[in-house]
Amino acid sequence: MRYSQLLLPTLKENPAEAEVVSHRLLLRAGFIRKLTSGVYSYLPLGLAAIRKVEQIVREEMNRAGAQELLLPVVQPADLWKESGRWEKYGPELLRFKDRHNRESCLGPTHEEVITDLVRMNVHSYRSLPLNLYQIQTKFRDEIRPRFGLMRGREFIMKDGYSFDIDEDGANVTYRKMYDAYHRIFSRCGLSFRAVEADTGTIGGSFSHEFMVLAETGEDTLAICKSDDDKCGYAANLEKAAGAAPRPAEPEVEMLPLEKVETPGKRKVVAVTAFLDISPKQLVKTMVYLADGKPVAVLVRGDHEVQEVKLKNMLGAVEVELADDKQIFDATGVPSGYLGPVGIRILVVADREIAVMRNFVVGGGEKNYHLLNANLGRDFEVDRIGDLREVTAGDRCPHCSGELEFTKGIEVGHIFKLGTAYSEALNATCLDGKGREKHFVMGCYGIGVSRTVAAAIEQNHDKDGIIFPLPIAPFKVVVLNLSPDDNEITSAAEQVYHGLREQGIEVLLDDRDERPGIKFKDVDLIGIPYRVTVGKGFAKDGTVEVRERRHGLTETLPLADAAAFLVERIDRAMATPNG
Ligand code: ATP
Ligand code: MG
């Protein structure tokens, strides 16, 4: 490809609307342009990078025995009503009516459509396991589309769905997908980590997220740092559990409940300072609205409620913290003084509360707290479980290692769905004994466009993108620094053609621009290798080969350049993130 003919509108300045590096660089490098909120056009180089990721995904999905198909973007509401998600999915589902007044939606995901397809067409265990995938544009009306391709409303996803006759089969398929995802992100040249994940609105029993490690990631990962690193526990903070609290020491005697005046002290810091106790000796009573209904949540003073865990415990679609007025309306107690003793709304507690003795709680009236409260003696709770967020210093639930935190970008998510959808849609087939069985399903997503953005978040410097070789839109760029000099021009053409003949994707910068501009542009677009044909060639017939990531350069005779690069690229592709 010749740069002079390429639609590659690079920008000198940082676009004001772009908050994160990948968004900034994708715009500046001329890879994407925004059409409207969360909706982008992919320009040729942006599309080329996306296609690279797609190709790796395809090869590995096919290798794992999955088959590619393509499902419709427009989906009828009836199917979503059958699965129960028409009500549950919320406003991310873009709904509309067609000219016949039929309700429809744009597909944010395809469990309903694929389950319908399979129930109509697969009737025997002999056709199983069946694993189907597509690479397609999805639409989700995200509440806050942001960060360019990281969280769009329209984006490209690979979504796959598996159908097995039983749990054992589904577990084998899940494992295959887990392994395939490892190969996919390794082959993309990314540094990533698989973590245990929450199952979200899709539901199901078991799931892992694949996270590209990057400081700008929206997700926090808790990773076990056991000495030998053997444990391997890693989980999304939404799901991460610390080691179970140690049971209360039986010899700690329960002291008499005592009401004390705590004038104007509402916050944990103020109350504990006033009473001269540690926040670990206090239990705070937080009020949430779970799908509109108030619920009191008890956690230790130094802990925070993990809202995803709360949502799961309550089976709620949305939970949000109540404001002062909502707290007073629900309990009759001003915020800051609420406690579990005598409270009349639903109460749930973090499991830590069960092992605490003689703690401080809100007094249930303005300016008062209670000392020496104890679960079981002074109050009961409706449900108890792991509700808090793990913090630095917490111990791993599997070994005694300490948990550490790091940031990641979710690029893939695999779920074991079980029979949730096959039961809802009554999708069955006959097993080997002629019995009718619901398919045991799994689903497997990869954010293809987000993967390109995540690769940039992880791989860039002040000059621009540094593409991992396997997903770079071109592997080499040849710079002709003097397009008006015939000798230099024909030397540049020679390298360019030499590389093309060897099957290397190469861009020839044949533009009539100053060298400074060319150097800046090719650094910005992040092509892994650059060959410069200029003064050196005029002097002694040499060209300069430079690799983008470390800036290492070699000066070579023109005739050797192509072979040198082919060898380099073959070697690097064999260990993409080595
Ligand atoms: P998130 O928590 O980031 O919203 P999700 O759990 O909703 O993601 P899934 O439903 O599992 O995502 O979708 C599969 C994959 O699609 C995700 O792992 C992610 O890489 C990608 N993805 C999801 N939402 C978006 C989006 N708005 N823009 C770009 N990619 C997305
Ligand atoms: Mg989402």
mmCIF file of N, CA, C and O in Angstrom, residues 371-457:
data_model
loop_
_atom_site.group_PDB
_atom_site.id
_atom_site.type_symbol
_atom_site.label_atom_id
_atom_site.label_comp_id
_atom_site.label_asym_id
_atom_site.label_seq_id
_atom_site.Cartn_x
_atom_site.Cartn_y
_atom_site.Cartn_z
ATOM 1 N N LEU A 371 -23.047 0.544 72.342
ATOM 2 C CA LEU A 371 -21.816 -0.203 72.554
ATOM 3 C C LEU A 371 -22.173 -1.659 72.832
ATOM 4 O O LEU A 371 -23.253 -1.957 73.338
ATOM 5 N N ASN A 372 -21.235 -2.543 72.507
ATOM 6 C CA ASN A 372 -21.353 -3.970 72.847
ATOM 7 C C ASN A 372 -22.530 -4.670 72.179
ATOM 8 O O ASN A 372 -23.198 -5.510 72.789
ATOM 9 N N ALA A 373 -22.809 -4.291 70.943
ATOM 10 C CA ALA A 373 -23.854 -5.010 70.206
ATOM 11 C C ALA A 373 -23.298 -6.364 69.760
ATOM 12 O O ALA A 373 -22.089 -6.507 69.524
ATOM 13 N N ASN A 374 -24.173 -7.363 69.678
ATOM 14 C CA ASN A 374 -23.768 -8.705 69.234
ATOM 15 C C ASN A 374 -24.891 -9.310 68.402
ATOM 16 O O ASN A 374 -26.055 -9.297 68.814
ATOM 17 N N LEU A 375 -24.521 -9.852 67.247
ATOM 18 C CA LEU A 375 -25.485 -10.532 66.384
ATOM 19 C C LEU A 375 -26.014 -11.760 67.118
ATOM 20 O O LEU A 375 -25.257 -12.472 67.770
ATOM 21 N N GLY A 376 -27.315 -11.988 67.006
ATOM 22 C CA GLY A 376 -27.897 -13.160 67.671
ATOM 23 C C GLY A 376 -28.520 -12.773 69.003
ATOM 24 O O GLY A 376 -29.615 -13.195 69.310
ATOM 25 N N ARG A 377 -27.806 -11.950 69.783
ATOM 26 C CA ARG A 377 -28.360 -11.539 71.075
ATOM 27 C C ARG A 377 -29.193 -10.262 70.925
ATOM 28 O O ARG A 377 -30.321 -10.183 71.402
ATOM 29 N N ASP A 378 -28.643 -9.267 70.212
ATOM 30 C CA ASP A 378 -29.306 -7.967 70.153
ATOM 31 C C ASP A 378 -30.105 -7.741 68.876
ATOM 32 O O ASP A 378 -30.979 -6.889 68.833
ATOM 33 N N PHE A 379 -29.752 -8.456 67.853
ATOM 34 C CA PHE A 379 -30.481 -8.306 66.578
ATOM 35 C C PHE A 379 -30.248 -9.535 65.718
ATOM 36 O O PHE A 379 -29.287 -10.282 65.941
ATOM 37 N N GLU A 380 -31.140 -9.711 64.750
ATOM 38 C CA GLU A 380 -30.993 -10.799 63.777
ATOM 39 C C GLU A 380 -30.863 -10.171 62.396
ATOM 40 O O GLU A 380 -31.227 -9.009 62.211
ATOM 41 N N VAL A 381 -30.368 -10.942 61.453
ATOM 42 C CA VAL A 381 -30.328 -10.442 60.069
ATOM 43 C C VAL A 381 -31.076 -11.427 59.174
ATOM 44 O O VAL A 381 -31.208 -12.603 59.514
ATOM 45 N N ASP A 382 -31.552 -10.922 58.039
ATOM 46 C CA ASP A 382 -32.307 -11.784 57.129
ATOM 47 C C ASP A 382 -31.388 -12.681 56.313
ATOM 48 O O ASP A 382 -31.736 -13.788 55.975
ATOM 49 N N ARG A 383 -30.205 -12.151 55.985
ATOM 50 C CA ARG A 383 -29.258 -12.962 55.206
ATOM 51 C C ARG A 383 -27.834 -12.552 55.549
ATOM 52 O O ARG A 383 -27.579 -11.382 55.871
ATOM 53 N N ILE A 384 -26.937 -13.518 55.463
ATOM 54 C CA ILE A 384 -25.542 -13.219 55.768
ATOM 55 C C ILE A 384 -24.666 -13.863 54.695
ATOM 56 O O ILE A 384 -24.993 -14.941 54.193
ATOM 57 N N GLY A 385 -23.620 -13.197 54.308
ATOM 58 C CA GLY A 385 -22.744 -13.749 53.269
ATOM 59 C C GLY A 385 -21.601 -12.791 52.985
ATOM 60 O O GLY A 385 -21.450 -11.771 53.677
ATOM 61 N N ASP A 386 -20.837 -13.111 51.954
ATOM 62 C CA ASP A 386 -19.700 -12.260 51.595
ATOM 63 C C ASP A 386 -20.216 -11.044 50.826
ATOM 64 O O ASP A 386 -20.683 -11.178 49.698
ATOM 65 N N LEU A 387 -20.146 -9.885 51.435
ATOM 66 C CA LEU A 387 -20.711 -8.690 50.818
ATOM 67 C C LEU A 387 -19.711 -7.565 50.669
ATOM 68 O O LEU A 387 -20.030 -6.504 50.147
ATOM 69 N N ARG A 388 -18.490 -7.790 51.160
ATOM 70 C CA ARG A 388 -17.591 -6.642 51.170
ATOM 71 C C ARG A 388 -16.531 -6.764 50.092
ATOM 72 O O ARG A 388 -16.248 -7.846 49.585
ATOM 73 N N GLU A 389 -15.946 -5.632 49.795
ATOM 74 C CA GLU A 389 -14.854 -5.605 48.835
ATOM 75 C C GLU A 389 -13.572 -6.013 49.555
ATOM 76 O O GLU A 389 -13.325 -5.560 50.670
ATOM 77 N N VAL A 390 -12.760 -6.857 48.903
ATOM 78 C CA VAL A 390 -11.476 -7.193 49.521
ATOM 79 C C VAL A 390 -10.555 -5.978 49.423
ATOM 80 O O VAL A 390 -10.708 -5.129 48.547
ATOM 81 N N THR A 391 -9.612 -5.898 50.362
ATOM 82 C CA THR A 391 -8.699 -4.755 50.367
ATOM 83 C C THR A 391 -7.271 -5.274 50.460
ATOM 84 O O THR A 391 -7.056 -6.452 50.757
ATOM 85 N N ALA A 392 -6.331 -4.373 50.209
ATOM 86 C CA ALA A 392 -4.914 -4.742 50.303
ATOM 87 C C ALA A 392 -4.669 -5.333 51.687
ATOM 88 O O ALA A 392 -5.182 -4.827 52.685
ATOM 89 N N GLY A 393 -3.927 -6.404 51.731
ATOM 90 C CA GLY A 393 -3.655 -7.035 53.024
ATOM 91 C C GLY A 393 -4.577 -8.208 53.287
ATOM 92 O O GLY A 393 -4.295 -9.048 54.144
ATOM 93 N N ASP A 394 -5.708 -8.287 52.553
ATOM 94 C CA ASP A 394 -6.564 -9.461 52.709
ATOM 95 C C ASP A 394 -5.829 -10.702 52.240
ATOM 96 O O ASP A 394 -4.967 -10.625 51.360
ATOM 97 N N ARG A 395 -6.219 -11.829 52.823
ATOM 98 C CA ARG A 395 -5.565 -13.091 52.473
ATOM 99 C C ARG A 395 -6.349 -13.801 51.373
ATOM 100 O O ARG A 395 -7.569 -13.707 51.301
ATOM 101 N N CYS A 396 -5.621 -14.538 50.560
ATOM 102 C CA CYS A 396 -6.216 -15.309 49.469
ATOM 103 C C CYS A 396 -7.174 -16.360 50.037
ATOM 104 O O CYS A 396 -6.881 -16.977 51.054
ATOM 105 N N PRO A 397 -8.317 -16.604 49.370
ATOM 106 C CA PRO A 397 -9.251 -17.614 49.868
ATOM 107 C C PRO A 397 -8.748 -19.044 49.665
ATOM 108 O O PRO A 397 -9.276 -19.973 50.264
ATOM 109 N N HIS A 398 -7.738 -19.222 48.818
ATOM 110 C CA HIS A 398 -7.265 -20.582 48.535
ATOM 111 C C HIS A 398 -5.995 -20.944 49.297
ATOM 112 O O HIS A 398 -5.728 -22.100 49.549
ATOM 113 N N CYS A 399 -5.155 -19.954 49.572
ATOM 114 C CA CYS A 399 -3.912 -20.253 50.295
ATOM 115 C C CYS A 399 -3.716 -19.091 51.259
ATOM 116 O O CYS A 399 -4.590 -18.275 51.440
ATOM 117 N N SER A 400 -2.550 -18.997 51.883
ATOM 118 C CA SER A 400 -2.409 -17.907 52.850
ATOM 119 C C SER A 400 -1.718 -16.696 52.238
ATOM 120 O O SER A 400 -1.374 -15.751 52.918
ATOM 121 N N GLY A 401 -1.542 -16.732 50.905
ATOM 122 C CA GLY A 401 -0.871 -15.616 50.231
ATOM 123 C C GLY A 401 -1.636 -14.315 50.397
ATOM 124 O O GLY A 401 -2.836 -14.305 50.685
ATOM 125 N N GLU A 402 -0.946 -13.218 50.178
ATOM 126 C CA GLU A 402 -1.594 -11.918 50.288
ATOM 127 C C GLU A 402 -2.166 -11.528 48.919
ATOM 128 O O GLU A 402 -1.602 -11.879 47.888
ATOM 129 N N LEU A 403 -3.289 -10.816 48.953
ATOM 130 C CA LEU A 403 -3.873 -10.370 47.681
ATOM 131 C C LEU A 403 -3.256 -9.042 47.268
ATOM 132 O O LEU A 403 -3.058 -8.156 48.100
ATOM 133 N N GLU A 404 -2.977 -8.923 45.984
ATOM 134 C CA GLU A 404 -2.478 -7.655 45.440
ATOM 135 C C GLU A 404 -3.443 -7.168 44.377
ATOM 136 O O GLU A 404 -4.171 -7.958 43.794
ATOM 137 N N PHE A 405 -3.381 -5.894 44.096
ATOM 138 C CA PHE A 405 -4.351 -5.327 43.161
ATOM 139 C C PHE A 405 -3.664 -4.775 41.929
ATOM 140 O O PHE A 405 -2.586 -4.208 42.012
ATOM 141 N N THR A 406 -4.310 -4.983 40.802
ATOM 142 C CA THR A 406 -3.776 -4.414 39.568
ATOM 143 C C THR A 406 -4.956 -4.066 38.665
ATOM 144 O O THR A 406 -6.067 -4.532 38.881
ATOM 145 N N LYS A 407 -4.708 -3.231 37.664
ATOM 146 C CA LYS A 407 -5.802 -2.770 36.806
ATOM 147 C C LYS A 407 -5.815 -3.546 35.491
ATOM 148 O O LYS A 407 -4.760 -3.917 34.973
ATOM 149 N N GLY A 408 -7.013 -3.758 34.994
ATOM 150 C CA GLY A 408 -7.115 -4.494 33.743
ATOM 151 C C GLY A 408 -8.285 -4.014 32.896
ATOM 152 O O GLY A 408 -9.196 -3.346 33.381
ATOM 153 N N ILE A 409 -8.219 -4.371 31.622
ATOM 154 C CA ILE A 409 -9.296 -4.066 30.670
ATOM 155 C C ILE A 409 -9.895 -5.395 30.238
ATOM 156 O O ILE A 409 -9.179 -6.259 29.729
ATOM 157 N N GLU A 410 -11.203 -5.532 30.426
ATOM 158 C CA GLU A 410 -11.842 -6.800 30.076
ATOM 159 C C GLU A 410 -11.965 -6.910 28.556
ATOM 160 O O GLU A 410 -12.695 -6.153 27.937
ATOM 161 N N VAL A 411 -11.270 -7.865 27.976
ATOM 162 C CA VAL A 411 -11.370 -8.065 26.526
ATOM 163 C C VAL A 411 -12.134 -9.334 26.177
ATOM 164 O O VAL A 411 -12.621 -9.483 25.055
ATOM 165 N N GLY A 412 -12.242 -10.248 27.128
ATOM 166 C CA GLY A 412 -12.984 -11.466 26.840
ATOM 167 C C GLY A 412 -13.703 -11.946 28.088
ATOM 168 O O GLY A 412 -13.309 -11.616 29.210
ATOM 169 N N HIS A 413 -14.785 -12.685 27.867
ATOM 170 C CA HIS A 413 -15.574 -13.147 29.007
ATOM 171 C C HIS A 413 -16.180 -14.489 28.625
ATOM 172 O O HIS A 413 -16.852 -14.582 27.598
ATOM 173 N N ILE A 414 -15.931 -15.510 29.408
ATOM 174 C CA ILE A 414 -16.552 -16.805 29.129
ATOM 175 C C ILE A 414 -17.450 -17.199 30.304
ATOM 176 O O ILE A 414 -17.111 -16.967 31.460
ATOM 177 N N PHE A 415 -18.604 -17.739 29.975
ATOM 178 C CA PHE A 415 -19.588 -18.116 30.994
ATOM 179 C C PHE A 415 -20.006 -19.571 30.806
ATOM 180 O O PHE A 415 -20.224 -19.988 29.672
ATOM 181 N N LYS A 416 -20.184 -20.253 31.893
ATOM 182 C CA LYS A 416 -20.932 -21.501 31.811
ATOM 183 C C LYS A 416 -22.369 -21.144 32.135
ATOM 184 O O LYS A 416 -22.663 -20.684 33.233
ATOM 185 N N LEU A 417 -23.238 -21.303 31.170
ATOM 186 C CA LEU A 417 -24.623 -20.852 31.361
ATOM 187 C C LEU A 417 -25.505 -21.925 31.967
ATOM 188 O O LEU A 417 -26.555 -21.626 32.519
ATOM 189 N N GLY A 418 -25.132 -23.177 31.809
ATOM 190 C CA GLY A 418 -26.005 -24.250 32.270
ATOM 191 C C GLY A 418 -27.260 -24.309 31.411
ATOM 192 O O GLY A 418 -27.205 -24.136 30.194
ATOM 193 N N THR A 419 -28.409 -24.497 32.061
ATOM 194 C CA THR A 419 -29.641 -24.663 31.287
ATOM 195 C C THR A 419 -30.561 -23.446 31.387
ATOM 196 O O THR A 419 -31.744 -23.530 31.069
ATOM 197 N N ALA A 420 -29.998 -22.304 31.856
ATOM 198 C CA ALA A 420 -30.857 -21.124 32.059
ATOM 199 C C ALA A 420 -31.631 -20.781 30.778
ATOM 200 O O ALA A 420 -32.855 -20.587 30.819
ATOM 201 N N TYR A 421 -30.952 -20.703 29.658
ATOM 202 C CA TYR A 421 -31.636 -20.315 28.419
ATOM 203 C C TYR A 421 -32.383 -21.474 27.777
ATOM 204 O O TYR A 421 -33.463 -21.291 27.224
ATOM 205 N N SER A 422 -31.798 -22.676 27.840
ATOM 206 C CA SER A 422 -32.496 -23.790 27.184
ATOM 207 C C SER A 422 -33.794 -24.103 27.924
ATOM 208 O O SER A 422 -34.776 -24.497 27.302
ATOM 209 N N GLU A 423 -33.820 -23.866 29.234
ATOM 210 C CA GLU A 423 -35.089 -24.076 29.960
ATOM 211 C C GLU A 423 -36.075 -22.978 29.636
ATOM 212 O O GLU A 423 -37.249 -23.232 29.358
ATOM 213 N N ALA A 424 -35.588 -21.718 29.660
ATOM 214 C CA ALA A 424 -36.496 -20.604 29.387
ATOM 215 C C ALA A 424 -37.120 -20.739 27.997
ATOM 216 O O ALA A 424 -38.292 -20.435 27.802
ATOM 217 N N LEU A 425 -36.337 -21.196 27.027
ATOM 218 C CA LEU A 425 -36.842 -21.290 25.656
ATOM 219 C C LEU A 425 -37.247 -22.724 25.309
ATOM 220 O O LEU A 425 -37.527 -23.035 24.155
ATOM 221 N N ASN A 426 -37.227 -23.574 26.303
ATOM 222 C CA ASN A 426 -37.525 -24.985 26.122
ATOM 223 C C ASN A 426 -36.808 -25.585 24.913
ATOM 224 O O ASN A 426 -37.430 -26.104 23.988
ATOM 225 N N ALA A 427 -35.501 -25.518 24.956
ATOM 226 C CA ALA A 427 -34.679 -26.082 23.877
ATOM 227 C C ALA A 427 -34.135 -27.411 24.374
ATOM 228 O O ALA A 427 -33.367 -27.454 25.322
ATOM 229 N N THR A 428 -34.573 -28.472 23.722
ATOM 230 C CA THR A 428 -34.194 -29.807 24.203
ATOM 231 C C THR A 428 -33.697 -30.679 23.056
ATOM 232 O O THR A 428 -33.931 -30.376 21.884
ATOM 233 N N CYS A 429 -33.043 -31.760 23.423
ATOM 234 C CA CYS A 429 -32.735 -32.789 22.435
ATOM 235 C C CYS A 429 -32.726 -34.142 23.145
ATOM 236 O O CYS A 429 -32.769 -34.201 24.380
ATOM 237 N N LEU A 430 -32.674 -35.212 22.378
ATOM 238 C CA LEU A 430 -32.739 -36.548 22.965
ATOM 239 C C LEU A 430 -31.346 -37.038 23.301
ATOM 240 O O LEU A 430 -30.419 -36.900 22.506
ATOM 241 N N ASP A 431 -31.207 -37.623 24.494
ATOM 242 C CA ASP A 431 -29.898 -38.181 24.845
ATOM 243 C C ASP A 431 -29.810 -39.624 24.354
ATOM 244 O O ASP A 431 -30.725 -40.126 23.676
ATOM 245 N N GLY A 432 -28.719 -40.314 24.696
ATOM 246 C CA GLY A 432 -28.469 -41.655 24.174
ATOM 247 C C GLY A 432 -29.529 -42.669 24.582
ATOM 248 O O GLY A 432 -29.693 -43.715 23.945
ATOM 249 N N LYS A 433 -30.282 -42.367 25.630
ATOM 250 C CA LYS A 433 -31.323 -43.298 26.077
ATOM 251 C C LYS A 433 -32.716 -42.847 25.644
ATOM 252 O O LYS A 433 -33.719 -43.326 26.189
ATOM 253 N N GLY A 434 -32.747 -41.883 24.718
ATOM 254 C CA GLY A 434 -34.038 -41.435 24.208
ATOM 255 C C GLY A 434 -34.775 -40.484 25.147
ATOM 256 O O GLY A 434 -35.957 -40.210 24.955
ATOM 257 N N ARG A 435 -34.082 -39.961 26.168
ATOM 258 C CA ARG A 435 -34.731 -39.023 27.082
ATOM 259 C C ARG A 435 -34.529 -37.593 26.596
ATOM 260 O O ARG A 435 -33.471 -37.250 26.065
ATOM 261 N N GLU A 436 -35.549 -36.777 26.832
ATOM 262 C CA GLU A 436 -35.460 -35.395 26.396
ATOM 263 C C GLU A 436 -34.655 -34.581 27.414
ATOM 264 O O GLU A 436 -34.960 -34.619 28.605
ATOM 265 N N LYS A 437 -33.652 -33.883 26.950
ATOM 266 C CA LYS A 437 -32.758 -33.133 27.844
ATOM 267 C C LYS A 437 -32.638 -31.688 27.386
ATOM 268 O O LYS A 437 -32.591 -31.418 26.179
ATOM 269 N N HIS A 438 -32.581 -30.767 28.367
ATOM 270 C CA HIS A 438 -32.273 -29.383 27.998
ATOM 271 C C HIS A 438 -30.783 -29.272 27.677
ATOM 272 O O HIS A 438 -29.959 -29.863 28.378
ATOM 273 N N PHE A 439 -30.474 -28.530 26.646
ATOM 274 C CA PHE A 439 -29.054 -28.322 26.308
ATOM 275 C C PHE A 439 -28.352 -27.659 27.485
ATOM 276 O O PHE A 439 -28.899 -26.759 28.125
ATOM 277 N N VAL A 440 -27.124 -28.089 27.730
ATOM 278 C CA VAL A 440 -26.298 -27.403 28.725
ATOM 279 C C VAL A 440 -25.381 -26.456 27.943
ATOM 280 O O VAL A 440 -24.608 -26.892 27.095
ATOM 281 N N MET A 441 -25.535 -25.167 28.231
ATOM 282 C CA MET A 441 -24.921 -24.161 27.349
ATOM 283 C C MET A 441 -23.748 -23.415 27.980
ATOM 284 O O MET A 441 -23.586 -23.368 29.186
ATOM 285 N N GLY A 442 -22.961 -22.821 27.110
ATOM 286 C CA GLY A 442 -21.920 -21.889 27.539
ATOM 287 C C GLY A 442 -21.924 -20.729 26.574
ATOM 288 O O GLY A 442 -22.442 -20.850 25.456
ATOM 289 N N CYS A 443 -21.411 -19.559 26.980
ATOM 290 C CA CYS A 443 -21.258 -18.481 26.003
ATOM 291 C C CYS A 443 -19.927 -17.787 26.204
ATOM 292 O O CYS A 443 -19.385 -17.744 27.311
ATOM 293 N N TYR A 444 -19.406 -17.266 25.104
ATOM 294 C CA TYR A 444 -17.992 -16.867 25.068
ATOM 295 C C TYR A 444 -17.840 -15.601 24.227
ATOM 296 O O TYR A 444 -18.023 -15.649 23.010
ATOM 297 N N GLY A 445 -17.537 -14.474 24.865
ATOM 298 C CA GLY A 445 -17.432 -13.213 24.119
ATOM 299 C C GLY A 445 -16.005 -12.678 24.066
ATOM 300 O O GLY A 445 -15.214 -12.906 24.985
ATOM 301 N N ILE A 446 -15.719 -11.990 22.976
ATOM 302 C CA ILE A 446 -14.466 -11.228 22.901
ATOM 303 C C ILE A 446 -14.799 -9.868 22.305
ATOM 304 O O ILE A 446 -15.467 -9.787 21.269
ATOM 305 N N GLY A 447 -14.381 -8.814 22.974
ATOM 306 C CA GLY A 447 -14.553 -7.476 22.419
ATOM 307 C C GLY A 447 -13.436 -7.240 21.418
ATOM 308 O O GLY A 447 -12.315 -6.921 21.787
ATOM 309 N N VAL A 448 -13.763 -7.417 20.148
ATOM 310 C CA VAL A 448 -12.719 -7.330 19.122
ATOM 311 C C VAL A 448 -12.214 -5.888 19.004
ATOM 312 O O VAL A 448 -11.008 -5.625 19.036
ATOM 313 N N SER A 449 -13.158 -4.942 18.883
ATOM 314 C CA SER A 449 -12.714 -3.552 18.749
ATOM 315 C C SER A 449 -12.067 -3.082 20.052
ATOM 316 O O SER A 449 -11.069 -2.356 20.045
ATOM 317 N N ARG A 450 -12.605 -3.539 21.203
ATOM 318 C CA ARG A 450 -11.986 -3.153 22.470
ATOM 319 C C ARG A 450 -10.574 -3.733 22.602
ATOM 320 O O ARG A 450 -9.705 -3.109 23.214
ATOM 321 N N THR A 451 -10.343 -4.899 22.027
ATOM 322 C CA THR A 451 -9.009 -5.492 22.111
ATOM 323 C C THR A 451 -7.962 -4.596 21.430
ATOM 324 O O THR A 451 -6.847 -4.447 21.925
ATOM 325 N N VAL A 452 -8.353 -3.991 20.317
ATOM 326 C CA VAL A 452 -7.416 -3.083 19.638
ATOM 327 C C VAL A 452 -7.111 -1.891 20.544
ATOM 328 O O VAL A 452 -5.947 -1.495 20.720
ATOM 329 N N ALA A 453 -8.143 -1.335 21.171
ATOM 330 C CA ALA A 453 -7.927 -0.207 22.086
ATOM 331 C C ALA A 453 -7.067 -0.631 23.277
ATOM 332 O O ALA A 453 -6.145 0.081 23.684
ATOM 333 N N ALA A 454 -7.353 -1.823 23.811
ATOM 334 C CA ALA A 454 -6.601 -2.305 24.978
ATOM 335 C C ALA A 454 -5.136 -2.528 24.616
ATOM 336 O O ALA A 454 -4.231 -2.246 25.415
ATOM 337 N N ALA A 455 -4.902 -3.014 23.403
ATOM 338 C CA ALA A 455 -3.515 -3.227 22.954
ATOM 339 C C ALA A 455 -2.767 -1.895 22.956
ATOM 340 O O ALA A 455 -1.591 -1.829 23.321
ATOM 341 N N ILE A 456 -3.461 -0.832 22.591
ATOM 342 C CA ILE A 456 -2.823 0.491 22.553
ATOM 343 C C ILE A 456 -2.624 1.027 23.969
ATOM 344 O O ILE A 456 -1.579 1.606 24.282
ATOM 345 N N GLU A 457 -3.602 0.797 24.857
ATOM 346 C CA GLU A 457 -3.423 1.219 26.250
ATOM 347 C C GLU A 457 -2.167 0.566 26.831
ATOM 348 O O GLU A 457 -1.455 1.165 27.619
#
